[in-house]
mmCIF file of C-alpha atoms in Angstrom:
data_model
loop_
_atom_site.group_PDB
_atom_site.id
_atom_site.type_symbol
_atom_site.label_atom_id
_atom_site.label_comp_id
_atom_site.label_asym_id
_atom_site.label_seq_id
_atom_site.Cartn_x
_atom_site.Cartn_y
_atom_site.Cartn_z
ATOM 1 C CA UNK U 140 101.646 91.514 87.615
ATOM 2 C CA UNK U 141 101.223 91.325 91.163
ATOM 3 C CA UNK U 142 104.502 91.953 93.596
ATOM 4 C CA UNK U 143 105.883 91.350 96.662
ATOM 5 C CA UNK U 144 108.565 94.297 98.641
ATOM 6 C CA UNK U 145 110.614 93.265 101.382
ATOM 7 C CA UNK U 146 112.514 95.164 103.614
ATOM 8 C CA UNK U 147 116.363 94.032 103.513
ATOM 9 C CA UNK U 148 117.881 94.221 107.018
ATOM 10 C CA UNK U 149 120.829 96.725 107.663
ATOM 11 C CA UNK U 150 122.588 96.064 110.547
ATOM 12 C CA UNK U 151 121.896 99.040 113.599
ATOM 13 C CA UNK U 152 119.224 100.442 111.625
ATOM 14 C CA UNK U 153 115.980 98.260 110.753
ATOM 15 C CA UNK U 154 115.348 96.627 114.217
ATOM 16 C CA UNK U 155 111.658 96.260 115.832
ATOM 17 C CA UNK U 156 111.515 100.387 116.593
ATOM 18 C CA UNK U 157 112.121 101.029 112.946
ATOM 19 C CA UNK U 158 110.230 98.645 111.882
ATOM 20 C CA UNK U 159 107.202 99.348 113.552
ATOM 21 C CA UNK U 160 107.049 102.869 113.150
ATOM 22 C CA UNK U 161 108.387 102.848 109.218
ATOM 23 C CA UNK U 162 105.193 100.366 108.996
ATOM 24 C CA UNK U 163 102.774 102.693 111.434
ATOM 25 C CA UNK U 164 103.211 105.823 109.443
ATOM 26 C CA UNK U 165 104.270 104.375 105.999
ATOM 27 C CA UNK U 166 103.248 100.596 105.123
ATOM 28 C CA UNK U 167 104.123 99.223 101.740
ATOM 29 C CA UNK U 168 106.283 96.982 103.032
ATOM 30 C CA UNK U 169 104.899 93.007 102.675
ATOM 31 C CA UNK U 170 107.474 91.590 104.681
ATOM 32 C CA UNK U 171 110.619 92.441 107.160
ATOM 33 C CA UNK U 172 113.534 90.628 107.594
ATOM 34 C CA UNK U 173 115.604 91.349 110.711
ATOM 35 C CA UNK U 174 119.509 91.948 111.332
ATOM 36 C CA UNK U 175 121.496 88.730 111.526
ATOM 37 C CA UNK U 176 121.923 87.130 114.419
ATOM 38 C CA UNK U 177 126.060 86.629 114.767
ATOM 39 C CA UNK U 178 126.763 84.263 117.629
ATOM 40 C CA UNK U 179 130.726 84.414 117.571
ATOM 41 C CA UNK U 180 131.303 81.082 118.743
ATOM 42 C CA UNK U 181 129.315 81.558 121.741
ATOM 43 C CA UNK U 182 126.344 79.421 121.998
ATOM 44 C CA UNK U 183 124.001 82.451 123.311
ATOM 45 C CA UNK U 184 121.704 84.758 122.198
ATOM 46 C CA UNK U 185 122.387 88.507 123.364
ATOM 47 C CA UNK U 186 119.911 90.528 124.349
ATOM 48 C CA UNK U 187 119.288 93.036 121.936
ATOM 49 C CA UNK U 188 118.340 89.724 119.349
ATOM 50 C CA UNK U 189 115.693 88.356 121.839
ATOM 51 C CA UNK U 190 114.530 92.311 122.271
ATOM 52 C CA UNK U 191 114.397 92.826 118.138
ATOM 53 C CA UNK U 192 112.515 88.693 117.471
ATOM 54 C CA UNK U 193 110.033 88.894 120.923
ATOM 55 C CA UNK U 194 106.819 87.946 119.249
ATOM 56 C CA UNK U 195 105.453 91.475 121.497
ATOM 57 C CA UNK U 196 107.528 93.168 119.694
ATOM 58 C CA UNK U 197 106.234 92.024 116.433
ATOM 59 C CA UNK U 198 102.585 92.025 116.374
ATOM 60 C CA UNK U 199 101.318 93.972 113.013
ATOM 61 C CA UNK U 200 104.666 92.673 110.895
ATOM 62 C CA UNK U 201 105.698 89.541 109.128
ATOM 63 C CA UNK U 202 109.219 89.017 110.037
ATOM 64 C CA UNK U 203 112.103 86.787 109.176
ATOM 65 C CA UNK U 204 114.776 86.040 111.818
ATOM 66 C CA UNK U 205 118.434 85.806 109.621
ATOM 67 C CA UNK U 206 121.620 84.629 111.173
ATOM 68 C CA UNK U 207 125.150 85.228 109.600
ATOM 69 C CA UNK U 208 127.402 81.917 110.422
ATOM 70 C CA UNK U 209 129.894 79.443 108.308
ATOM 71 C CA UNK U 210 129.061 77.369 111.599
ATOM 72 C CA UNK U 211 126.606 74.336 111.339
ATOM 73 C CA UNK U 212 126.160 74.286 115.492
ATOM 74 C CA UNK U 213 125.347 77.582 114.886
ATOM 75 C CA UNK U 214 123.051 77.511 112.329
ATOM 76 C CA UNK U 215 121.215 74.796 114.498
ATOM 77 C CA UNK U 216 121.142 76.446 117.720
ATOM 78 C CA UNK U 217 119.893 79.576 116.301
ATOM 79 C CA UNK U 218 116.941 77.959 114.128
ATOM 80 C CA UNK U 219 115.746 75.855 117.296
ATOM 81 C CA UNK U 220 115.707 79.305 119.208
ATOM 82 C CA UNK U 221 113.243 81.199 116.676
ATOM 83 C CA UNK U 222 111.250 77.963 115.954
ATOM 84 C CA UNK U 223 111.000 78.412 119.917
ATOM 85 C CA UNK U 224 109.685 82.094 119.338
ATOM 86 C CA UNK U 225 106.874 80.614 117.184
ATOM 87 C CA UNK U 226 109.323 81.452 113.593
ATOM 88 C CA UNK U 227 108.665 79.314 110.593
ATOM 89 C CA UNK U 228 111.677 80.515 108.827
ATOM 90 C CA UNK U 229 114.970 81.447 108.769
ATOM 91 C CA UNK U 230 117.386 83.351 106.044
ATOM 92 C CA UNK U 231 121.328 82.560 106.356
ATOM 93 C CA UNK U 232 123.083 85.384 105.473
ATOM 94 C CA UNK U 233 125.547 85.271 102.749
ATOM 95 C CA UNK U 234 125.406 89.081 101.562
ATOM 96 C CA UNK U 235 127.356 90.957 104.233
ATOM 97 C CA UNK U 236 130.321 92.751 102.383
ATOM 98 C CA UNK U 237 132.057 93.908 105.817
ATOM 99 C CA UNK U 238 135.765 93.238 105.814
ATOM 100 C CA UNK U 239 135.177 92.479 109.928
ATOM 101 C CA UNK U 240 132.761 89.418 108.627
ATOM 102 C CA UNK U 241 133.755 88.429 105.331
ATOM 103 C CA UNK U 242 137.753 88.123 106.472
ATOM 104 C CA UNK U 243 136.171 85.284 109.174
ATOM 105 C CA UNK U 244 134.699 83.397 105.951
ATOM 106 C CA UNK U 245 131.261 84.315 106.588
ATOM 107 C CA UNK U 246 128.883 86.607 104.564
ATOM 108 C CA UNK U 247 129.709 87.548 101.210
ATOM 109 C CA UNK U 248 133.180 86.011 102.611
ATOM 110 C CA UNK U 249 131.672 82.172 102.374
ATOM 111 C CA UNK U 250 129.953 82.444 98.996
ATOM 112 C CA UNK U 251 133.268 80.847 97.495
ATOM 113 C CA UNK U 252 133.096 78.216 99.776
ATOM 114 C CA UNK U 253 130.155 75.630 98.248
ATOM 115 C CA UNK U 254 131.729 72.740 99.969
ATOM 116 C CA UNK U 255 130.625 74.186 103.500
ATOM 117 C CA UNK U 256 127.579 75.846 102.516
ATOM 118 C CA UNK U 257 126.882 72.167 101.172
ATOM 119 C CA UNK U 258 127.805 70.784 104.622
ATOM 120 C CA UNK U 259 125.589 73.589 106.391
ATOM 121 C CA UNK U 260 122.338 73.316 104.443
ATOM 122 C CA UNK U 261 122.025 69.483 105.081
ATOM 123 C CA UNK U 262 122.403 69.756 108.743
ATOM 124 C CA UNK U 263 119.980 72.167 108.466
ATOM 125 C CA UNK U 264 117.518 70.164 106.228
ATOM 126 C CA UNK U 265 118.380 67.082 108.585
ATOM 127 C CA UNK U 266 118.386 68.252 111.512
ATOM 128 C CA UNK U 267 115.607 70.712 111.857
ATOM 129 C CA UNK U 268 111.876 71.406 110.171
ATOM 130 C CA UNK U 269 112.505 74.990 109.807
ATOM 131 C CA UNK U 270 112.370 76.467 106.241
ATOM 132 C CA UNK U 271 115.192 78.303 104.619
ATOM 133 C CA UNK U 272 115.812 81.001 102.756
ATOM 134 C CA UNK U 273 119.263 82.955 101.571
ATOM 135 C CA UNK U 274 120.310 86.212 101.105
ATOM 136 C CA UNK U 275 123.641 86.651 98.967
ATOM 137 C CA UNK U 276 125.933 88.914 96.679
ATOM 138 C CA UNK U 277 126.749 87.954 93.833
ATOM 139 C CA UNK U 278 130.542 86.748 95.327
ATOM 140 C CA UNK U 279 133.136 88.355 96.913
ATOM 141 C CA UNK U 280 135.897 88.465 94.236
ATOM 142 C CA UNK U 281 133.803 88.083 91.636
ATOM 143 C CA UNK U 282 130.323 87.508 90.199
ATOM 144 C CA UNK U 283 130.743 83.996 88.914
ATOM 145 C CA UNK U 284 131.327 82.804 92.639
ATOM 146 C CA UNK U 285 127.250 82.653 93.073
ATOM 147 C CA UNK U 286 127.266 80.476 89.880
ATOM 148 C CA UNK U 287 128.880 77.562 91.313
ATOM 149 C CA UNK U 288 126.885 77.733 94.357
ATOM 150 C CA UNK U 289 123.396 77.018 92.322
ATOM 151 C CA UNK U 290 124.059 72.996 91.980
ATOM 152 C CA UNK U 291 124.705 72.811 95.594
ATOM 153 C CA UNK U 292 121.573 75.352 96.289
ATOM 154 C CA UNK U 293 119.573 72.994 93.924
ATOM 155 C CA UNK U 294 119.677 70.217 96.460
ATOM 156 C CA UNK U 295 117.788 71.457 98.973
ATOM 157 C CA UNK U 296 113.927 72.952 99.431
ATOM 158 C CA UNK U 297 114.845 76.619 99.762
ATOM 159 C CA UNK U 298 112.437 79.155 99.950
ATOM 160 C CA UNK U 299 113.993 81.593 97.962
ATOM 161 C CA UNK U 300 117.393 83.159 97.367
ATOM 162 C CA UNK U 301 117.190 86.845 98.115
ATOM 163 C CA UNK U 302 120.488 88.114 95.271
ATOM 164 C CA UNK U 303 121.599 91.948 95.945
ATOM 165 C CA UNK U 304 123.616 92.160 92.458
ATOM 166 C CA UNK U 305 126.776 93.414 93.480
ATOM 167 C CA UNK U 306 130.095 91.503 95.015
ATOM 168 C CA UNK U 307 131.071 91.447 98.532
ATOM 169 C CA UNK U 308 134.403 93.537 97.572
ATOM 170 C CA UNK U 309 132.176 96.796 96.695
ATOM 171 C CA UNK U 310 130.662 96.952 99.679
ATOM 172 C CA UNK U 311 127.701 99.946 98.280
ATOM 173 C CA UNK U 312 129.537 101.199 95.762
ATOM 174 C CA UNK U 313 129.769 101.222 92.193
ATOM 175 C CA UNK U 314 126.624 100.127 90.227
ATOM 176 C CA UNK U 315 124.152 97.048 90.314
ATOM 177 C CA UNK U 316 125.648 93.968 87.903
ATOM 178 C CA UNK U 317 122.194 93.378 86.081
ATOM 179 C CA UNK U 318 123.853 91.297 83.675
ATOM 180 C CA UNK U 319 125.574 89.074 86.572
ATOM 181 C CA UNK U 320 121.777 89.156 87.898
ATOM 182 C CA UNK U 321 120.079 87.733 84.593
ATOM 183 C CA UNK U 322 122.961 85.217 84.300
ATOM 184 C CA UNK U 323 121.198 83.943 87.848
ATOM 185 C CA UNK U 324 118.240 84.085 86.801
ATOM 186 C CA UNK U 325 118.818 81.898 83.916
ATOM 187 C CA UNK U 326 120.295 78.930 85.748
ATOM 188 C CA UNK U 327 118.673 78.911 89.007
ATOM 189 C CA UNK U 328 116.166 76.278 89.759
ATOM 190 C CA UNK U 329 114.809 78.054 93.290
ATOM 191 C CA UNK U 330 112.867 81.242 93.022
ATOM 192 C CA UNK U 331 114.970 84.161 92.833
ATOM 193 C CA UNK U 332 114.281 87.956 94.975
ATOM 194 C CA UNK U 333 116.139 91.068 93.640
ATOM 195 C CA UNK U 334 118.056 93.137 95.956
ATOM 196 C CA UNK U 335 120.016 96.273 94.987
ATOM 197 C CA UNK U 336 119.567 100.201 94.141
ATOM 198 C CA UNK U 337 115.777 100.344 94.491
ATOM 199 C CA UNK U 338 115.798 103.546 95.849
ATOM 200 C CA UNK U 339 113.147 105.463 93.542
ATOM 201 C CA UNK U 340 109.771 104.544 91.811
ATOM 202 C CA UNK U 341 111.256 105.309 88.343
ATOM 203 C CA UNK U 342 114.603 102.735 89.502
ATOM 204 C CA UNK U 343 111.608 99.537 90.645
ATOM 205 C CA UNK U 344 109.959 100.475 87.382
ATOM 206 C CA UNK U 345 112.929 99.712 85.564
ATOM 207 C CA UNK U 346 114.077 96.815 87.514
ATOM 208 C CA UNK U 347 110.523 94.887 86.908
ATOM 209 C CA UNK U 348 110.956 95.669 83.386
ATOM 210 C CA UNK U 349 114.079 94.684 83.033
ATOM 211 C CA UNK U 350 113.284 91.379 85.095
ATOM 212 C CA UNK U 351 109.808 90.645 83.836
ATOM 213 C CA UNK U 352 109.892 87.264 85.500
ATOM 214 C CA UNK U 353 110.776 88.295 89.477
ATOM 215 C CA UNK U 354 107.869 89.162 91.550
ATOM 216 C CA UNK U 355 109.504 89.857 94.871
ATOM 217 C CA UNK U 356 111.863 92.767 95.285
ATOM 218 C CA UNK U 357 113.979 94.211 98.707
ATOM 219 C CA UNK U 358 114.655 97.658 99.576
ATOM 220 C CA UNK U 359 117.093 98.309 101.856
ATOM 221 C CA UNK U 360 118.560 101.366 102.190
ATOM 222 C CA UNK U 361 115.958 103.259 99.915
ATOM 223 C CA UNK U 362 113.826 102.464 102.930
ATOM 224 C CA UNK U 363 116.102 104.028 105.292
ATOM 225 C CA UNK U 364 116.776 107.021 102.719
ATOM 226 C CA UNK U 365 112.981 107.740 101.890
ATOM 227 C CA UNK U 366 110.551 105.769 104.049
ATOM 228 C CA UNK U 367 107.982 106.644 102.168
ATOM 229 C CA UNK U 368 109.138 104.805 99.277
ATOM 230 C CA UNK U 369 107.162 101.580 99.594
ATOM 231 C CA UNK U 370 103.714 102.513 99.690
ATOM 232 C CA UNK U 371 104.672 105.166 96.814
ATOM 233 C CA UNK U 372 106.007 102.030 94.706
ATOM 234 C CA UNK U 373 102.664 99.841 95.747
ATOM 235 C CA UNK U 374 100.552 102.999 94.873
ATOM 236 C CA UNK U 375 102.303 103.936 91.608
ATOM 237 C CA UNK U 376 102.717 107.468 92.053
ATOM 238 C CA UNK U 377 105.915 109.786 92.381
ATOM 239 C CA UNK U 378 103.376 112.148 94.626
ATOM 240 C CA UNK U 379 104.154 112.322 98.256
ATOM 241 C CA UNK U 380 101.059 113.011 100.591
ATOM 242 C CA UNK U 381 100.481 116.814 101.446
ATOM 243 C CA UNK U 382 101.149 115.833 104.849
ATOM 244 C CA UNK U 383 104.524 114.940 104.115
ATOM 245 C CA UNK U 384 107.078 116.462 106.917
ATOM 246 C CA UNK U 385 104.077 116.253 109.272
ATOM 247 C CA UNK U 386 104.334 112.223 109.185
ATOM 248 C CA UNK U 387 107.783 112.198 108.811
ATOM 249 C CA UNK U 388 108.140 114.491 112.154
ATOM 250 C CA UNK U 389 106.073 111.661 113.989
ATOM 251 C CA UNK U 390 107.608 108.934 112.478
ATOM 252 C CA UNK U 391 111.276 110.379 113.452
ATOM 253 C CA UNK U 392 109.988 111.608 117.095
ATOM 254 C CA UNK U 393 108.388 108.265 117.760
ATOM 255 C CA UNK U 394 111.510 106.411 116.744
ATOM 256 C CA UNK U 395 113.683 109.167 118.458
ATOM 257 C CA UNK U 396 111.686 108.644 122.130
ATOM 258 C CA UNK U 397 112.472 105.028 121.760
ATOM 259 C CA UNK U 398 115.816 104.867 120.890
ATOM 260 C CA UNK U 399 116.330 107.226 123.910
ATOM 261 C CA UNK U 400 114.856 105.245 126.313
ATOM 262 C CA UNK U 401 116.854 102.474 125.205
ATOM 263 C CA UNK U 402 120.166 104.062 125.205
ATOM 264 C CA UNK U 403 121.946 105.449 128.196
ATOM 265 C CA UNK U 404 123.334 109.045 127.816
ATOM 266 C CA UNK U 405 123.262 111.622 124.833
ATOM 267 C CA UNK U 406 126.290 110.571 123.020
ATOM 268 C CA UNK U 407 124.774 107.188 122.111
ATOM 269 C CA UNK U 408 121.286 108.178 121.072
ATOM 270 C CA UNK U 409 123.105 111.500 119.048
ATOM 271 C CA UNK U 410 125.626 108.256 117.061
ATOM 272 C CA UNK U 411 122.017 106.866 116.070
ATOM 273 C CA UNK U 412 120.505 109.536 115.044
ATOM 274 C CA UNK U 413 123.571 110.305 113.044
ATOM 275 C CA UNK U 414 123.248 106.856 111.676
ATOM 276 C CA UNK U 415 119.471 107.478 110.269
ATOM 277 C CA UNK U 416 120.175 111.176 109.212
ATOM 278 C CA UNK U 417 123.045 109.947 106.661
ATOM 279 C CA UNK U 418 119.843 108.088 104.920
ATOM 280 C CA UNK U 419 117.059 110.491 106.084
ATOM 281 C CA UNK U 420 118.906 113.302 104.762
ATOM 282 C CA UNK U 421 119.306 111.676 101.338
ATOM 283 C CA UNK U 422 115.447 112.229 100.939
ATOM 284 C CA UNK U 423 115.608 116.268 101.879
ATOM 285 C CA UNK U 424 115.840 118.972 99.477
ATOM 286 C CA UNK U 425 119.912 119.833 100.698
ATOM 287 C CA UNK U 426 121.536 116.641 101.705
ATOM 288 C CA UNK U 427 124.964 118.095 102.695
ATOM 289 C CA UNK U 428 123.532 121.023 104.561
ATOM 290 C CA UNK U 429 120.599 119.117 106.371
ATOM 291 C CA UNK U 430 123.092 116.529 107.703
ATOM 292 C CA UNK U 431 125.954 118.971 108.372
ATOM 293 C CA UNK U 432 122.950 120.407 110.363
ATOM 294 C CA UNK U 433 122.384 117.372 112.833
ATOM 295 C CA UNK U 434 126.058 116.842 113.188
ATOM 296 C CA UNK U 435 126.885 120.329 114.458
ATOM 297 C CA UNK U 436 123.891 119.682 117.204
ATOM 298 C CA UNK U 437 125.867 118.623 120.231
ATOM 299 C CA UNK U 438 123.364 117.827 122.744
ATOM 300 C CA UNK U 439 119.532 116.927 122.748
ATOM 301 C CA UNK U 440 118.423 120.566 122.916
ATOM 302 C CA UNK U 441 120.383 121.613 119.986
ATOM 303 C CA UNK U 442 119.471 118.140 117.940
ATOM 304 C CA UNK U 443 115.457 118.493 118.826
ATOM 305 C CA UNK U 444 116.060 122.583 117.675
ATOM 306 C CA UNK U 445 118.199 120.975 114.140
ATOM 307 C CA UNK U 446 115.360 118.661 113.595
ATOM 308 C CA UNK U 447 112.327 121.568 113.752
ATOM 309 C CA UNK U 448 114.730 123.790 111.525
ATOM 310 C CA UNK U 449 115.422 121.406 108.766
ATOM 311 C CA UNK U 450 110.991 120.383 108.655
ATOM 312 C CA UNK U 451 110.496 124.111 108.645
ATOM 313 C CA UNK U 452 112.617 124.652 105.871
ATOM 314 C CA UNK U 453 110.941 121.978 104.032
ATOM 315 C CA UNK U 454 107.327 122.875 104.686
#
């Protein structure tokens, strides 16, 4: 059976530099969603979101603009401003497990709520042409929230709903609820997307067995961890390509010289780098040491010097 992988969007991480670069060196990766749009109240679009959604800055992808809101003016204004940018789509986000979101009643926060998402998705279906699509835990509290959600969800001509199977309270940790996840799977009407722990060929093997009848599945932090990971999954193998660290050095430089440029002054472009090498480092033959490594490197000199040290070691 044919699939689909999509890349789930992590927040600081999988914006157009990533993207483009994971998909230059890498591929295997059908489609990209991008990091919510959060508006706050304020009917305006910050910069970084019209940097990360210009159409230039998006030319070989397919992406998905997503907004996070419990806000139907939101939700409006934001899907008139992609349709604007030429977007056919857009994915509300009901999956975020952050206190700082789901305490405001938005994320995984609003999933309890099916009154206002109700209220929300027929302003949206009224009001605007654009298509939608969801992303959600399985709950907050508890993994019968999403349940009550599905007659409400029923209503309306979604897409798709995109499920990572855990509840907003465990943030990432804990285990993957694949019995909550079949439970959804056997009384949702709209077409369902897994989301959760794919972060080896052997762990998609067993998800597509165990889920015979879901043809689309998101990575999200595998992608981060391993990069590679897609187009190993689309070509079956557990082999990486001899070239290996050679690709992965030009992947992280490319994405390195652009962060940089973007970013004013080391300490900023060191807290990203930081960011990646808690995933990157997942993927390297000694986690602890090779990110104990690029946290001891204080300045650019030292970082760029960390970097060559852990490839070599790896080569």
């Amino acid at each position: 059976m044919s699939f689909t992988l999509l890349s789930s969007p992590l927040q600081g991480f999988t914006d157009f530099r990533f993207r483009n670069a994971q998909n230059k060196y890498f591929g295997g990766i059908d489609t990209f969603y991008a990091p919510y749009i959060r508006l706050n109240g304020k009917m305006k679009i910050k910069s970084s979101y019209e940097r990360d959604l210009d159409p230039e800055h998006n030319t070989t992808l397919e992406v998905i603009p997503q907004v996070i809101t419990n806000d139907a003016e939101e939700f409006l204004f934001v899907a008139k401003y992609v349709q604007q940018l030429g977007y056919k789509e857009l994915n509300w986000n009901l999956g975020c497990p952050y206190p700082m979101v789901t305490n405001r009643g938005m994320g995984s926060g609003l999933i309890c709520d099916p009154a206002k998402i109700d209220s929300i998705l027929q302003r949206a279906h009224d009001e605007t042409d654009i298509l939608v699509s969801m992303k959600m835990r399985m709950g907050y509290e508890n993994s019968e929230e999403i349940l009550h959600t599905f007659p409400i969800l029923d209503k309306y001509p979604l897409k798709n709903v995109a499920i990572h199977a855990r509840i907003g309270k465990q943030l990432y940790k804990g285990g993957v609820d694949l019995d909550a996840f079949q439970k959804c799977i056997d009384v949702a009407k709209h077409k369902l997307y897994y989301n959760g722990d794919i972060t080896s060929v052997a762990q998609f093997k067993n998800m597509q067995e165990r889920f015979p009848s879901i043809d689309h599945f998101m990575i999200g932090r595998g992608l981060i961890a391993d990069p590679f990971l897609p187009s190993m999954i689309k070509n079956d193998t557990m082999e990486y390509p001899k070239n290996r660290w050679a690709l992965f050095e030009a992947f992280h430089d490319e994405i390195y010289q652009q962060y940089d440029a973007a970013l004013s002054g080391p300490t900023p472009i060191k807290m990203k780098m930081l960011g990646f090498w808690e995933y990157f480092s997942q993927s390297f033959s000694n986690p602890q040491k090779t990110y104990k490594k690029i946290k001891k490197a204080t300045n650019p000199i030292r970082y760029k010097q960390a970097v060559k040290e852990i490839l070599s070691g790896e080569n």
